Structures are given as C-alpha cells and as structure tokens.
Amino acid sequence: MKISRKNFFKGIAFGTISLPFLIRAFGGKNHAQEDAGGSPNVITARQYRWKMVTTWPPNFPILGEACNKYAELVEKMSGGRIRIRVYGGNELVPALEAFDTVRTGGAEIGSGAAYYWAGKAPAAQFFASVPFGMNAQQLNAWIIGGGGMELWEELYRDFNLVPMAGGNTGVQMGGWFNKEINSVSDFKGLKMRIPGLGGDVLTKLGASPVSLPGGQIYENLVSGAVDATEWVGPYNDYFMKFYEAAKFYYYPGMHEPGSQLSFGMNKSWWSKLSKTDQAIIEAACNEENSRQMAETNANNGIYLTKMIKDHGVTLKEFNEEIYDAFGAASQEVFEETRQHSALAAKIHDSFAKARNDLGRWSGLA
C-alpha cells in the first residue's frame, strides 16, 4: 500500500485511530523506601512477592500510574496472595535496563514499549508502533487475533521473555517544536527526542534523533539540549508541561499511529507458575490493555483545549510536502529493518499484510 498523507488520514477517520494512552496522574505507592532486594519471591506456599521494573519514573503521571494500577488489580484478583512491587526507572535499575533485568531474572515483570529494545531486536518495534503503521484497534487485531502474538513470542524466546500487550496510547501527536516546520529542510540539523523507526525516518530528512527516557525529556527541552520532542498526546503531554518550553504542537504523529505498551515476563519464572496464576496475570494485562484507551479518549480533547486556551499552545498540521517526505523515508526504513534477519522479514510481512487487510476493511466500515 502506497504511504501517503491522504491514505493515513483515511485510516484515522475510518479505523478509529485514537490519540494517546494514559491513566490517572500521581498517587500510588512509592516502593523506593521498601527493601529493594530482601524478601524472597515465594514467602509461603501460594503466597508471592514479585518485582516489576519499568521504563517510567516512580509514580510517573499516567504511564507509571498504569503499572501501579496493574499491580493493585493483580493483588485484588488473587485475594492478596500475589503482590507486586513496582519500581520506577532508576529506583532498582536504570529505566532502559528493564528489558535485561527481567531477561536475566533480576525482576519477574517489566513494563515499557518494545521499540525501546530496537538495539537488541529491531523487529520488536512492530509490536510497539512504526511509521504509518496500524492504529490501536488494528494493532490489537493483528496481535491478538491475527498471528502477531505468536511472532512476538518467537522473537522474545531467545531473550528468555514472554510478552503481553499492556495498553495503547492511540495515535500520537507529531510533537512539540520550538520553531515552525514549514518544509522538509526545516528538519535539517534539528535535534529531536523520538525513538524507534520514527527517529530513523527523521534521520533520513537530516534531523538528529535523540533517545531519552520519559523522566529526562522536560529538562532537555527546557535547556535547549533538544529542539523538539514527541511524547504521546494532549492528556499525557499536559502533565509533562512541554508547553512551557515549546509552543508549536504538530499533528498527527506519523511515527506512532497506535502505540502499544507491553509487559514482559521472565520466561523461566513464568513457566513455573500454576495455570491459575498465569491466568490472573494475563487477565490483568488484558484489562489494562483495554482500559487505557477508554480513559485516554475521554480526556484528550479536554486537555488539548486546556493547553490552547490556558497556555497559548499553537496547534499546527504537517503539510503535504512534509508528509510525502515522511512516507518516502518510511519505505526505506521498513526495507532496512526487514533485511535485518529472516525473522524480522517474517514479522514485517505479517504486519504489512495485516495493515492492508485491516485498512481495507476500515475503509469500508
């Protein structure tokens, strides 16, 4: 399917692409004061104390709070038998070391987005979001009902991990910029915080993508260390206060039309659990996966209005020339990723077929 701005907007209109994900800001338990290494995982028969490491700062507005809510749900569903300590980034390990920490058994569960692990497995990005990819509804259809989960499990097998979908931000905004972007040439030399294949697309347009965990973005934008940043969308971005450093808010985000968050389980640990405990954990993941989009959709419009009216944010749309350039660069990036390995090609081809099939149905429906 040819990538174009027109086709992309059609997908938004008919495919129910939503905006960002998130949950409720602040609150929740801070486990930094608790014993970081002490309690054994199994306290008594059928009683468990597990660790979750995340890519988000402790009690991070919305995204970190989602992890707290997940842990609370597991505890309720198990009648208090299973308790999970949630550690934000840098509480137990650095934010972007969550993947390796869970893989090696330093924690049982991790939370993040699969494109953070692109350096270890480039094809993992298809299970988070890729430029001109699928919206949240379509991505869930592929992962849950279209064979995507089996490929995701195959990809993670060599890393001793079991993946599970754990929320989606919906279509993301194009980002915050400290200057107007009127042509492709305006990207040349631009330093922008943007992860995954979206960053590779901007590299081809002359920009310099920067990878930063969520807790470090604001300070870098305010200081001028980066000229622009993407994050999620109005509801989540409001609490990040990016409007204090950049007033131009561009839409829509070609880089993340449906951004899948996920939980990763240590496979060795997972395989030893009872079917009952596996079902509890999986059910909580499914609940979190569906709940986030509902709350996000309920709040995006409200918080976009707040930022425009109360903080002087200027809403801007990327023009046709820029979108055509995004599309051409994306085709190159996809092919490069596809060539990484036989499994990467297999995942890409399954994703591309699902995008075409689901997009065709979305256009009718």
PDB file of C-alpha atoms in Angstrom, residues 174-179 181 187 190-194 202 208 210 212 217 220-221 224-230 246 248:
ATOM      1  CA  GLY A 174       3.580  14.861  15.825  1.00  0.00           C
ATOM      2  CA  GLY A 175       5.422  16.539  18.643  1.00  0.00           C
ATOM      3  CA  TRP A 176       6.477  19.798  20.293  1.00  0.00           C
ATOM      4  CA  PHE A 177       8.751  22.139  18.331  1.00  0.00           C
ATOM      5  CA  ASN A 178      10.456  25.389  19.278  1.00  0.00           C
ATOM      6  CA  LYS A 179      10.020  26.636  15.691  1.00  0.00           C
ATOM      7  CA  ILE A 181       8.129  23.303  10.482  1.00  0.00           C
ATOM      8  CA  PHE A 187      14.298  19.202   9.821  1.00  0.00           C
ATOM      9  CA  LEU A 190      17.020  19.519  14.249  1.00  0.00           C
ATOM     10  CA  LYS A 191      17.679  17.637  17.490  1.00  0.00           C
ATOM     11  CA  MET A 192      14.515  15.774  18.399  1.00  0.00           C
ATOM     12  CA  ARG A 193      13.716  13.231  21.065  1.00  0.00           C
ATOM     13  CA  ILE A 194      11.998  10.451  19.127  1.00  0.00           C
ATOM     14  CA  LEU A 202      13.787  11.836  10.612  1.00  0.00           C
ATOM     15  CA  SER A 208      19.320  14.125  14.706  1.00  0.00           C
ATOM     16  CA  VAL A 210      17.845  11.574  20.491  1.00  0.00           C
ATOM     17  CA  LEU A 212      15.723   9.806  26.207  1.00  0.00           C
ATOM     18  CA  ILE A 217      12.692  14.884  28.338  1.00  0.00           C
ATOM     19  CA  ASN A 220      16.403  18.659  27.929  1.00  0.00           C
ATOM     20  CA  LEU A 221      13.666  20.575  26.115  1.00  0.00           C
ATOM     21  CA  GLY A 224      17.666  23.595  24.639  1.00  0.00           C
ATOM     22  CA  ALA A 225      19.611  20.341  24.567  1.00  0.00           C
ATOM     23  CA  VAL A 226      16.864  19.164  22.189  1.00  0.00           C
ATOM     24  CA  ASP A 227      14.873  21.382  19.828  1.00  0.00           C
ATOM     25  CA  ALA A 228      11.774  19.219  19.740  1.00  0.00           C
ATOM     26  CA  THR A 229      10.212  16.172  21.284  1.00  0.00           C
ATOM     27  CA  GLU A 230       7.396  13.759  20.720  1.00  0.00           C
ATOM     28  CA  ALA A 246       7.768  24.808  23.092  1.00  0.00           C
ATOM     29  CA  PHE A 248       4.167  24.663  18.370  1.00  0.00           C
TER      30      PHE A 248
END
